[in-house]
PDB file of C-alpha atoms in Angstrom:
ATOM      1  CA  UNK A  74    -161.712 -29.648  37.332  1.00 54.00           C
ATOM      2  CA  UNK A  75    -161.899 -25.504  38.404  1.00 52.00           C
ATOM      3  CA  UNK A  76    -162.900 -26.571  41.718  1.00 51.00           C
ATOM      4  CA  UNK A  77    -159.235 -28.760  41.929  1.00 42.00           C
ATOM      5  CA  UNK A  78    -157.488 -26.249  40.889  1.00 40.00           C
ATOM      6  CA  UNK A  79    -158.641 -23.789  42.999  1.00 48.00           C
ATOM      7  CA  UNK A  80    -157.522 -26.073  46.046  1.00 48.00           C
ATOM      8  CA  UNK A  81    -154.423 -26.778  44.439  1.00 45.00           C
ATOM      9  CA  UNK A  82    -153.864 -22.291  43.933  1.00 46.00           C
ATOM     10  CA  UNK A  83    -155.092 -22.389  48.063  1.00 44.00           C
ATOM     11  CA  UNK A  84    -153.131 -24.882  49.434  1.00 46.00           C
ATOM     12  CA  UNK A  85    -149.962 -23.352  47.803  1.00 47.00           C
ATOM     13  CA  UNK A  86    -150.800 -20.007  48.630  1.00 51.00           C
ATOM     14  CA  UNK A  87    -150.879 -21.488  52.491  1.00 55.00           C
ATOM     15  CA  UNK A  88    -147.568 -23.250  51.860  1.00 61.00           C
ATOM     16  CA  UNK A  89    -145.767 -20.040  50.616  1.00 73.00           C
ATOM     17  CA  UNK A  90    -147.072 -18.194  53.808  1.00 80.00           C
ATOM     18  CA  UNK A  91    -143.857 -18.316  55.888  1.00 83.00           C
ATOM     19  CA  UNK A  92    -143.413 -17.521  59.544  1.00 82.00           C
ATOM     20  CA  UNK A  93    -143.001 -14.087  58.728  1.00 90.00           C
ATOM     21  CA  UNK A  94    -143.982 -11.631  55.906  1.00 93.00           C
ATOM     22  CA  UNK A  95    -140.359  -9.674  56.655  1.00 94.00           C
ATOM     23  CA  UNK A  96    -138.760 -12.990  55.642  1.00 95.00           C
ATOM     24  CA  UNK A  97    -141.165 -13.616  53.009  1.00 95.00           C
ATOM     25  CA  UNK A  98    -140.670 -10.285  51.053  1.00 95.00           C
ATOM     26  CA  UNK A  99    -136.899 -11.256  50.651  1.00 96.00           C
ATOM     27  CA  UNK A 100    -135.259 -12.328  47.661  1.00 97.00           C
ATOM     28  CA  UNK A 101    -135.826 -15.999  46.730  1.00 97.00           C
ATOM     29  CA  UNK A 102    -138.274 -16.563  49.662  1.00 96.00           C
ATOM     30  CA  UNK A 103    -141.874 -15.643  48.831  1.00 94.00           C
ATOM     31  CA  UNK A 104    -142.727 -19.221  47.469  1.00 94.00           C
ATOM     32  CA  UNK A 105    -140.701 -22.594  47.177  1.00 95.00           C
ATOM     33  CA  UNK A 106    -140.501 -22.015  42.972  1.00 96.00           C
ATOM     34  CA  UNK A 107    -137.092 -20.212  43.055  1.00 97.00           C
ATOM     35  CA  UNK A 108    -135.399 -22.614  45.188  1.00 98.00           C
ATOM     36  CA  UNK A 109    -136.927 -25.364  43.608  1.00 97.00           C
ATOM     37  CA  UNK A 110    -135.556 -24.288  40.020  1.00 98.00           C
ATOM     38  CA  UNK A 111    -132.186 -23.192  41.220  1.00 98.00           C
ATOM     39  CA  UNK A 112    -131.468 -27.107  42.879  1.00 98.00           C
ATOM     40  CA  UNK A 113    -133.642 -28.369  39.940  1.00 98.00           C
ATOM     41  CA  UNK A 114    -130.900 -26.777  37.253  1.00 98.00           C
ATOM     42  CA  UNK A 115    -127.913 -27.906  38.922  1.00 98.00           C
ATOM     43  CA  UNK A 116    -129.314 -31.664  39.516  1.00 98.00           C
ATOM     44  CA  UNK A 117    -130.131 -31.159  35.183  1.00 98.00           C
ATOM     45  CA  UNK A 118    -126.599 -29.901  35.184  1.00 98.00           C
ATOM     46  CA  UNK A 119    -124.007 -31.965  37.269  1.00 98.00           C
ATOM     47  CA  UNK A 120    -125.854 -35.088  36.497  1.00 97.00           C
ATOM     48  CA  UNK A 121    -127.041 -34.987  33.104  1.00 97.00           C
ATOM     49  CA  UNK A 122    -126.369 -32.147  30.715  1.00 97.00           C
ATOM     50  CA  UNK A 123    -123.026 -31.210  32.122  1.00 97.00           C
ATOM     51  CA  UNK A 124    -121.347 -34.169  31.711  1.00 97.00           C
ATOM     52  CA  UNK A 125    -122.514 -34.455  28.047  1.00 97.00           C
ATOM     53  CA  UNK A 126    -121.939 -31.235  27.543  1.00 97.00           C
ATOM     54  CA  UNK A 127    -118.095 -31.826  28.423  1.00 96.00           C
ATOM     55  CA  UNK A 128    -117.453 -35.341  26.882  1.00 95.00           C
ATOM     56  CA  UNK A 129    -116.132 -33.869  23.245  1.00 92.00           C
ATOM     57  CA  UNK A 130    -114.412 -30.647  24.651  1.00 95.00           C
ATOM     58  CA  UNK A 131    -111.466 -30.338  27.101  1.00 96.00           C
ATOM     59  CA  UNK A 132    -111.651 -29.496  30.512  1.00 96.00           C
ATOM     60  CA  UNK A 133    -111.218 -26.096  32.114  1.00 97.00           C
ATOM     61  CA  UNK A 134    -108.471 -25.775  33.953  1.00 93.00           C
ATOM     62  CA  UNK A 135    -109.723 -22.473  36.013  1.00 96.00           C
ATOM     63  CA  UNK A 136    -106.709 -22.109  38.510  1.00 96.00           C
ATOM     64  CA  UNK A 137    -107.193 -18.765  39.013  1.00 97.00           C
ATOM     65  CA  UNK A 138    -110.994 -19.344  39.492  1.00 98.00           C
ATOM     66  CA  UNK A 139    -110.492 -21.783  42.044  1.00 98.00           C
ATOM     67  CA  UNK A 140    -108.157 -19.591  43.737  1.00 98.00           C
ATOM     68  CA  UNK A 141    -109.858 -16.742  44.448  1.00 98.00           C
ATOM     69  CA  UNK A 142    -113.461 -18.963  45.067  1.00 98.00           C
ATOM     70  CA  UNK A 143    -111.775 -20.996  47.718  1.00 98.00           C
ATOM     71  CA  UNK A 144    -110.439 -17.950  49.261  1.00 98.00           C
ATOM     72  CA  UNK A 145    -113.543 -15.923  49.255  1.00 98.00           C
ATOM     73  CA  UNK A 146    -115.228 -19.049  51.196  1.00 98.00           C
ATOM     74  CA  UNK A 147    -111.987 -18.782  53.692  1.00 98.00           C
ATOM     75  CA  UNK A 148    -113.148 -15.480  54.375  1.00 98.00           C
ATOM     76  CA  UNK A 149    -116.862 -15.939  54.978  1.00 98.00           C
ATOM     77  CA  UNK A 150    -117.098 -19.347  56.494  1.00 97.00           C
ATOM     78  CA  UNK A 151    -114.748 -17.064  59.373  1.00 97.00           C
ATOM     79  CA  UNK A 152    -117.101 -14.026  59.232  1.00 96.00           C
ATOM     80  CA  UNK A 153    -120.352 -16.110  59.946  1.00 94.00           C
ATOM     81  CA  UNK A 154    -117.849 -17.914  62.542  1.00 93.00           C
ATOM     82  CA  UNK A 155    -116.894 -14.329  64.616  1.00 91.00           C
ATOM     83  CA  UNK A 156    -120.845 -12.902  63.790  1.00 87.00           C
ATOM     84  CA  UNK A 157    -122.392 -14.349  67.101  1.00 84.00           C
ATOM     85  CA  UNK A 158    -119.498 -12.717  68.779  1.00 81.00           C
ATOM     86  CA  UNK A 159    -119.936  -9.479  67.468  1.00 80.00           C
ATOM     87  CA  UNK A 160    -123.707  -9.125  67.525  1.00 74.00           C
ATOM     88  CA  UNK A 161    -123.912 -10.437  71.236  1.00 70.00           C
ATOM     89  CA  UNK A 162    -125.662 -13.463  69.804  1.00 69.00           C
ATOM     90  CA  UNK A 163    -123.587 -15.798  71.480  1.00 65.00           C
ATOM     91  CA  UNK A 164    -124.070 -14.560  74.857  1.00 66.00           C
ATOM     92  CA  UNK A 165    -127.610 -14.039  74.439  1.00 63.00           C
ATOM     93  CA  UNK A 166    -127.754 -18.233  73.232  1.00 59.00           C
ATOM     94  CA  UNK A 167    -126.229 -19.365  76.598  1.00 52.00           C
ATOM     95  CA  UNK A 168    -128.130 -16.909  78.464  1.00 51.00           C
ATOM     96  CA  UNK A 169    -131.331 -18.538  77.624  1.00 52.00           C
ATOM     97  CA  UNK A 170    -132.156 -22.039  79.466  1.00 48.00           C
ATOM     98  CA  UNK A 171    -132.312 -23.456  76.557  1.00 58.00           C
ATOM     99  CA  UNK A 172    -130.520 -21.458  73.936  1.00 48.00           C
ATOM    100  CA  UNK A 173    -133.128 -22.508  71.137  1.00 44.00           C
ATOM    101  CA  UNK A 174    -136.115 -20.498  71.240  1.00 50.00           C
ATOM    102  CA  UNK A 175    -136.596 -16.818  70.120  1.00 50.00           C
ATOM    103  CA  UNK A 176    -139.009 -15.839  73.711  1.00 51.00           C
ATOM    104  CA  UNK A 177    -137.335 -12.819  75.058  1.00 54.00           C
ATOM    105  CA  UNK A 178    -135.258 -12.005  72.203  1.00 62.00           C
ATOM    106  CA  UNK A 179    -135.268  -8.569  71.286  1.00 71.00           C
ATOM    107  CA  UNK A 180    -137.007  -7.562  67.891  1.00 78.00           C
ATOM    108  CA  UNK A 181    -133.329  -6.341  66.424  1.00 81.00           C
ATOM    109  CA  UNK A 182    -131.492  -9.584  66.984  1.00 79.00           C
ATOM    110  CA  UNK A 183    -133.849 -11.581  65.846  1.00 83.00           C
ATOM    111  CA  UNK A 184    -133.569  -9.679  62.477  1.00 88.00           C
ATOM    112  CA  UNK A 185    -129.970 -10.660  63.148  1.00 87.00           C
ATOM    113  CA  UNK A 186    -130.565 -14.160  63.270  1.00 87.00           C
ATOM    114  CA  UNK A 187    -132.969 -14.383  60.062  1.00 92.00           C
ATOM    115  CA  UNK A 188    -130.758 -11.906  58.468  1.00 94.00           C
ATOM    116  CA  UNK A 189    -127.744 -14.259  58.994  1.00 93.00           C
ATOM    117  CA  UNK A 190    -130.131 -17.299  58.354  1.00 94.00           C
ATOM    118  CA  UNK A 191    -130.650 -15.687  54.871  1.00 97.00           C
ATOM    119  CA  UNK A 192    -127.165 -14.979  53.753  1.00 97.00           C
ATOM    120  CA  UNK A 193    -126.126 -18.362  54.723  1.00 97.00           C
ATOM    121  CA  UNK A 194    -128.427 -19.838  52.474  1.00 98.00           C
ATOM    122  CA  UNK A 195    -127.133 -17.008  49.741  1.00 98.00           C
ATOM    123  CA  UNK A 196    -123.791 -18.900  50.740  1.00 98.00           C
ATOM    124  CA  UNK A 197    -125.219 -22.420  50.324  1.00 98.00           C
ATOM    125  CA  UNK A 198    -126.782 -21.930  46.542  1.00 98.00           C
ATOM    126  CA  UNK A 199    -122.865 -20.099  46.244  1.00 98.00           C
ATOM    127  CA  UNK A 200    -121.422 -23.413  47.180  1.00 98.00           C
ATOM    128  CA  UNK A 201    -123.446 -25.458  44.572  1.00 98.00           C
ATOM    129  CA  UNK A 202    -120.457 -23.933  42.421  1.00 98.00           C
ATOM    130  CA  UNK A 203    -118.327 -26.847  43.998  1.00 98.00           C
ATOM    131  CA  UNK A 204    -119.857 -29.813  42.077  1.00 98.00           C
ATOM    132  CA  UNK A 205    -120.258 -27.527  39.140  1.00 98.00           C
ATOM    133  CA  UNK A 206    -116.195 -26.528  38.623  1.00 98.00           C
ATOM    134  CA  UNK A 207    -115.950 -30.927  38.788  1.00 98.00           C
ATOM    135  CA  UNK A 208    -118.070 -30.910  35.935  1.00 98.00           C
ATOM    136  CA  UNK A 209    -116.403 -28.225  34.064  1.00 98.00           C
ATOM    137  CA  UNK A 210    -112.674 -29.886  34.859  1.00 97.00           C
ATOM    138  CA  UNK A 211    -114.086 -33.373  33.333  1.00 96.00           C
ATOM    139  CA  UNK A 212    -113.743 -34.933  36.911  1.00 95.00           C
ATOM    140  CA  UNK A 213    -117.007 -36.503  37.198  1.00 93.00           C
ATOM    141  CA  UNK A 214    -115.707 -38.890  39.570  1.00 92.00           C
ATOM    142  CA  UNK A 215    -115.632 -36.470  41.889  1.00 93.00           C
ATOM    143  CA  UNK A 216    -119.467 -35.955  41.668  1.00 96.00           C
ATOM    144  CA  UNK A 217    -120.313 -38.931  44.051  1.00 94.00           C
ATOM    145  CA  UNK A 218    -123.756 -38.868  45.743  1.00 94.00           C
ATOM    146  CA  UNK A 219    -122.280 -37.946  48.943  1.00 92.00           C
ATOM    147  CA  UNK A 220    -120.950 -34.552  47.309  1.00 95.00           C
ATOM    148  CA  UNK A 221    -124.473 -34.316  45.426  1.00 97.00           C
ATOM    149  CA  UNK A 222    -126.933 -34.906  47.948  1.00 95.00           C
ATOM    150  CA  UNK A 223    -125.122 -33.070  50.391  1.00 95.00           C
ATOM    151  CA  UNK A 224    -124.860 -29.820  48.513  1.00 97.00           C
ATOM    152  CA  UNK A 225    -129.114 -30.175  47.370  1.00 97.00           C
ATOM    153  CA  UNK A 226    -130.401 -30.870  50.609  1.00 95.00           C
ATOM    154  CA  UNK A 227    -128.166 -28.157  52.606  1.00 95.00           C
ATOM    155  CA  UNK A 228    -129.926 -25.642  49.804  1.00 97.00           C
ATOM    156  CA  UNK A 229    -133.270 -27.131  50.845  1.00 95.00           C
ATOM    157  CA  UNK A 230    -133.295 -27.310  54.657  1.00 91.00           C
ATOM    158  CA  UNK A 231    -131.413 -23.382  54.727  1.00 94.00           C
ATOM    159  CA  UNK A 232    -134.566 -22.612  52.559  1.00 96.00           C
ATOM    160  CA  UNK A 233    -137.277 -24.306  55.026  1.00 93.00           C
ATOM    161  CA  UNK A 234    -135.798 -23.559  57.705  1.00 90.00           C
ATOM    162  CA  UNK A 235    -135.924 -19.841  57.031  1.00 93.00           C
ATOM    163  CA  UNK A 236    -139.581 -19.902  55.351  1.00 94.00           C
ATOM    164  CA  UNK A 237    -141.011 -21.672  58.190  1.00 90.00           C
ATOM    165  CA  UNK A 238    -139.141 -22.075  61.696  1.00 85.00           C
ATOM    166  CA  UNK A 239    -136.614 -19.130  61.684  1.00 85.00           C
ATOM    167  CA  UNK A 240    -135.157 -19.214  65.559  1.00 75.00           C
ATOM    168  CA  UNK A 241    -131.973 -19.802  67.317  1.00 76.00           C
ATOM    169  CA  UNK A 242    -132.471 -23.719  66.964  1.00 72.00           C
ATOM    170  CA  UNK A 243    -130.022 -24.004  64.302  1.00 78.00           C
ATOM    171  CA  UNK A 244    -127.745 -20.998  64.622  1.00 84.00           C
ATOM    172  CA  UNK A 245    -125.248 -23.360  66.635  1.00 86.00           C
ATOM    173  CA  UNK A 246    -125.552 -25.679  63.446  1.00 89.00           C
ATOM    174  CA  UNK A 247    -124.132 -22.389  61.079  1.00 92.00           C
ATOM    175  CA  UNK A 248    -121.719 -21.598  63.085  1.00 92.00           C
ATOM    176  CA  UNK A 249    -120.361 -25.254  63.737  1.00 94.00           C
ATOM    177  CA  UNK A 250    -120.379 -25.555  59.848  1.00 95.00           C
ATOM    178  CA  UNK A 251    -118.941 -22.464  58.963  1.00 96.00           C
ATOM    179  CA  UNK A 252    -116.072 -23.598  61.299  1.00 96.00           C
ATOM    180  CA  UNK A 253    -115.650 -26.666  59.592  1.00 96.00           C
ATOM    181  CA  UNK A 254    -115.913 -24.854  55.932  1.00 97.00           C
ATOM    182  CA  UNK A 255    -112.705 -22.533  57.247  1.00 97.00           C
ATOM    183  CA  UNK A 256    -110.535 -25.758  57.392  1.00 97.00           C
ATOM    184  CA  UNK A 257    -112.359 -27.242  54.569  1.00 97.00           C
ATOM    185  CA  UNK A 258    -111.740 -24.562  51.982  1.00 98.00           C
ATOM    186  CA  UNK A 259    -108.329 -23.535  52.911  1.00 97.00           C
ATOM    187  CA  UNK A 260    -107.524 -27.267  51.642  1.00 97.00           C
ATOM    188  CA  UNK A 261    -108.836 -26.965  48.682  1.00 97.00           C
ATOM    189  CA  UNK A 262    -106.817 -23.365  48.224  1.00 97.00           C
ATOM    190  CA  UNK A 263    -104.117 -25.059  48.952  1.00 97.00           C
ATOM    191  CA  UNK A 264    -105.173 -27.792  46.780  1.00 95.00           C
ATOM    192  CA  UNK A 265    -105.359 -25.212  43.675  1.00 96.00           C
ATOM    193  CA  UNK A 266    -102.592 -23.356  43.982  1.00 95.00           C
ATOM    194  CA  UNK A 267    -100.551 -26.254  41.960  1.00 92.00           C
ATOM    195  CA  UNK A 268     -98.705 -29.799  42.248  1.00 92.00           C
ATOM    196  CA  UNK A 269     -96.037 -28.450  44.312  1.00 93.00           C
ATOM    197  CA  UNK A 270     -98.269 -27.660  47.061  1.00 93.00           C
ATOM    198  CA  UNK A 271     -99.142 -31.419  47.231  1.00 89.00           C
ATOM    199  CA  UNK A 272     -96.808 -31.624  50.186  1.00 91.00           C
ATOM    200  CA  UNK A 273     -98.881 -29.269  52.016  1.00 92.00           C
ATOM    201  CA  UNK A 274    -101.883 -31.519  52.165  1.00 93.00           C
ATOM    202  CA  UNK A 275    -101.057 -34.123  54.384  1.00 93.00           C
ATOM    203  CA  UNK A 276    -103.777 -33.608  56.768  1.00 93.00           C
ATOM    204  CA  UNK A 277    -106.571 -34.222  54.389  1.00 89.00           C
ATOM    205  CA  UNK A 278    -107.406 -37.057  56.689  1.00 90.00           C
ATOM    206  CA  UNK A 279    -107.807 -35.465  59.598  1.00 93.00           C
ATOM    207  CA  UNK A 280    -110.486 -32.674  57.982  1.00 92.00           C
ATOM    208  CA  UNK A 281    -112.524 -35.589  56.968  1.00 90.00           C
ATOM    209  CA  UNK A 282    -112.430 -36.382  60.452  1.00 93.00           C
ATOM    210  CA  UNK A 283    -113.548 -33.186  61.395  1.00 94.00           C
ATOM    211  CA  UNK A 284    -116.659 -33.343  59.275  1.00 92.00           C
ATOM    212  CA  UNK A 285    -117.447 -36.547  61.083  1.00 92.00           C
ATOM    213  CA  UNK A 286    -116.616 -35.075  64.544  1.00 94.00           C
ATOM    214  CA  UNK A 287    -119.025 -32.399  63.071  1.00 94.00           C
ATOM    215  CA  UNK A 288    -121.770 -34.506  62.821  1.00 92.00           C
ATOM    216  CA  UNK A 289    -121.294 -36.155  66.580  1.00 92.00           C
ATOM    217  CA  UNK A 290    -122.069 -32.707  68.284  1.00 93.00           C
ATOM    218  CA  UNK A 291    -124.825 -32.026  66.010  1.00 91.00           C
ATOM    219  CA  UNK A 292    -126.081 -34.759  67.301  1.00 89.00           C
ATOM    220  CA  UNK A 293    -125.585 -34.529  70.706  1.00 89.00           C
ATOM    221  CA  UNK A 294    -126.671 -30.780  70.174  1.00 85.00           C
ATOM    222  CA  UNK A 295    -130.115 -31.985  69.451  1.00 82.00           C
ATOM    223  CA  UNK A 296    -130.384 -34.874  72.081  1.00 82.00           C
ATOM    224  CA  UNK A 297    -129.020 -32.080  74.470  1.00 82.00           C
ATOM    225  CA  UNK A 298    -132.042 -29.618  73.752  1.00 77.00           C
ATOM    226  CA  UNK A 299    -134.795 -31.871  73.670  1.00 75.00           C
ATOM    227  CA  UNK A 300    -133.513 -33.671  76.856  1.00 75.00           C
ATOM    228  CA  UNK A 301    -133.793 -30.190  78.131  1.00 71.00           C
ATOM    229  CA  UNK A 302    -137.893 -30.116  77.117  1.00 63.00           C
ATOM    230  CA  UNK A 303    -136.729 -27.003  74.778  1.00 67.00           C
ATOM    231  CA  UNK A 304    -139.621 -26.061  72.434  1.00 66.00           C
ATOM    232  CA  UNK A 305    -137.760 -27.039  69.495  1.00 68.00           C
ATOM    233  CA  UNK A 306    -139.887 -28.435  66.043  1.00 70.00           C
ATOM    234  CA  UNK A 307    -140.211 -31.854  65.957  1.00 73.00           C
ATOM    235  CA  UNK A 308    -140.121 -30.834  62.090  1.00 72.00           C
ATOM    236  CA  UNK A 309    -136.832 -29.189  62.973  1.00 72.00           C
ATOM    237  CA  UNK A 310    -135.720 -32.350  65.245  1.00 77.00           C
ATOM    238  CA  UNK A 311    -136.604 -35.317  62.873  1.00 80.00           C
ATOM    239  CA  UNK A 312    -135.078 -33.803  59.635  1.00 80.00           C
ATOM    240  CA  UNK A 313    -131.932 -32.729  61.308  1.00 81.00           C
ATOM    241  CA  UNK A 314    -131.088 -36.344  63.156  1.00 86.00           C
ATOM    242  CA  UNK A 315    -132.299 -38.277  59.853  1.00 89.00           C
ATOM    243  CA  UNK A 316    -130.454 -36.322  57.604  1.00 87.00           C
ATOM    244  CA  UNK A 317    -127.368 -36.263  60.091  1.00 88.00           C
ATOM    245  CA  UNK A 318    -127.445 -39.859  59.849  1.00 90.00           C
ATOM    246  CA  UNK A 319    -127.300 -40.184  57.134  1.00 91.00           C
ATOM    247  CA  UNK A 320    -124.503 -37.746  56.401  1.00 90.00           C
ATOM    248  CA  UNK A 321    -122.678 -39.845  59.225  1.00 90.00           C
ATOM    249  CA  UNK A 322    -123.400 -43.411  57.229  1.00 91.00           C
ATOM    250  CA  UNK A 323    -122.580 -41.533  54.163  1.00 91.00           C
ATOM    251  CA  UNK A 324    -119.164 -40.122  55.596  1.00 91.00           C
ATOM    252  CA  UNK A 325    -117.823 -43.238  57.242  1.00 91.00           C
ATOM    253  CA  UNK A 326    -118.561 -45.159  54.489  1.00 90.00           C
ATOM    254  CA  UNK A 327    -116.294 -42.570  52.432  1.00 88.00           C
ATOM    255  CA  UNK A 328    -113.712 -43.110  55.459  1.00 88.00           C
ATOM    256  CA  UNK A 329    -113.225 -46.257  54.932  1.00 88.00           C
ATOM    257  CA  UNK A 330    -113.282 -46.208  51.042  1.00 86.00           C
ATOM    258  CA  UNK A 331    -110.580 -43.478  50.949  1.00 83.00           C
ATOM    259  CA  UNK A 332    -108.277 -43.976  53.923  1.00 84.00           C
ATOM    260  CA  UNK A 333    -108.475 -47.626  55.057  1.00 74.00           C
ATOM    261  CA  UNK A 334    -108.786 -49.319  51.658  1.00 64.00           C
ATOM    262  CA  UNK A 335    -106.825 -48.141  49.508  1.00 60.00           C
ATOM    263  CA  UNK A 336    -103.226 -46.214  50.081  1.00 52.00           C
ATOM    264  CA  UNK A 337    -103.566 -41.985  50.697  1.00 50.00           C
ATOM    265  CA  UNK A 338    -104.288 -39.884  48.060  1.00 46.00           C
ATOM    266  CA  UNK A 339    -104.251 -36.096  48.151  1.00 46.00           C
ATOM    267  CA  UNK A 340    -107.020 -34.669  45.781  1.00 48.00           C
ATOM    268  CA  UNK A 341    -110.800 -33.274  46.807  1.00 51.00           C
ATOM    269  CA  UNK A 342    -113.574 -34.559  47.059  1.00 44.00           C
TER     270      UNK A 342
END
């Protein structure tokens, strides 16, 4: 029994070795535990306490809340937007043949990189507040498994990717996101600032077009870079087409559900 245990204490210790010990002094990245718990608690949460939680009391209306969340994620889904701009990122990225790998970076933006790596996944545990405001304003229809799985896994892969494979690979990915989350959250602002604002939101079908645009140049990103031979993770490659499938299957299938069978509806999802 010791001797299982001690290969169960070594092969975690090798697992919470990370591709750097920089990256692995930071906050919430020396071993998977943190992350783990912080996904683990809203799953509990969203799914299962919350809900039960809520059923006997009445639901928070948190206008102001909303307000000011939405607008905060206005204003740094567009500051990880201009970032490659002003750290000479982006012309570094199409200065490389391949615009993936970290060879010939210098030391200083390559802290930039896993520096902007880390506070997007600060931003991605931030956005688990999404599902949690549904809860907390009693609409659990909102809480689909799109919304859900979405949220966990982008928590997840920001935290792996990070740990493990920290590059240039996925900075285009951030960016492309962040772009989308400008559009995204200045809906729901708009959304939240009251009924007669409803008027306003006429375009909600073209952002969920977007997203799914979104997920059409991820892929061709990544059929792009390996066509090119770039040294790119097959870890990296395989979890990023599978899960974008997905995420595309998941998205049309909420296309079709919200926009093509049944008449338009403004509200978020």
């Amino acid at each position: 029994m010791s001797n299982y245990v001690e290969r169960i204490s070594v092969q975690y210790s090798n697992f919470s070795q990370g591709a750097d010990p920089l990256i692995d002094s930071w906050l919430l990245m020396q071993t998977p535990t943190p992350i783990l718990s912080i996904t683990g608690a809203y799953l509990l949460f969203v799914l299962w306490f919350g809900p039960r939680w809520m059923e006997r009391r009445k639901p928070f209306e948190l206008k102001y809340t909303l307000i000011v969340y939405n607008a905060l994620q206005v204003v740094v889904s567009t500051w990880f937007c201009l970032q490659p701009f002003f750290t000479g990122l982006f012309t570094k990225y199409l200065s490389l043949s391949c615009g993936a790998s970290m060879t010939g970076v210098s030391k200083e933006l390559q802290l930039t990189v896993w520096n902007g790596a880390w506070m997007y996944l600060m931003l991605k545990i931030v956005e688990l507040l999404d599902t949690v405001f549904f809860v907390l304003r009693k609409k659990q229809n909102q809480v689909s498994f799109l919304h859900v799985y979405h949220h966990t896994i982008m928590v997840l892969f920001t935290w792996f990717y990070l740990k493990y494979i920290p590059g240039m690979q996925a900075a285009f990915i951030g960016v492309l996101n962040s772009f989308v989350h400008i559009i995204m959250y200045t809906y729901y602002l708009i959304a939240a600032l009251g009924p007669q604002y409803q008027k306003y939101l006429w375009w909600k079908r073209y952002m969920t077009t977007l997203q799914l645009l979104q997920f059409g140049i991820m892929l061709c990103y990544f059929v792009l870079i390996n066509s090119m031979q770039c040294q790119v993770p097959r870890a990296l490659t395989y979890f990023f087409v599978s899960n974008i499938t997905i995420f595309l299957f998941l998205f049309i299938n909420f296309y079709r559900k919200a926009y093509q069978n049944r008449p338009r509806a403004v509200k978020r999802d």
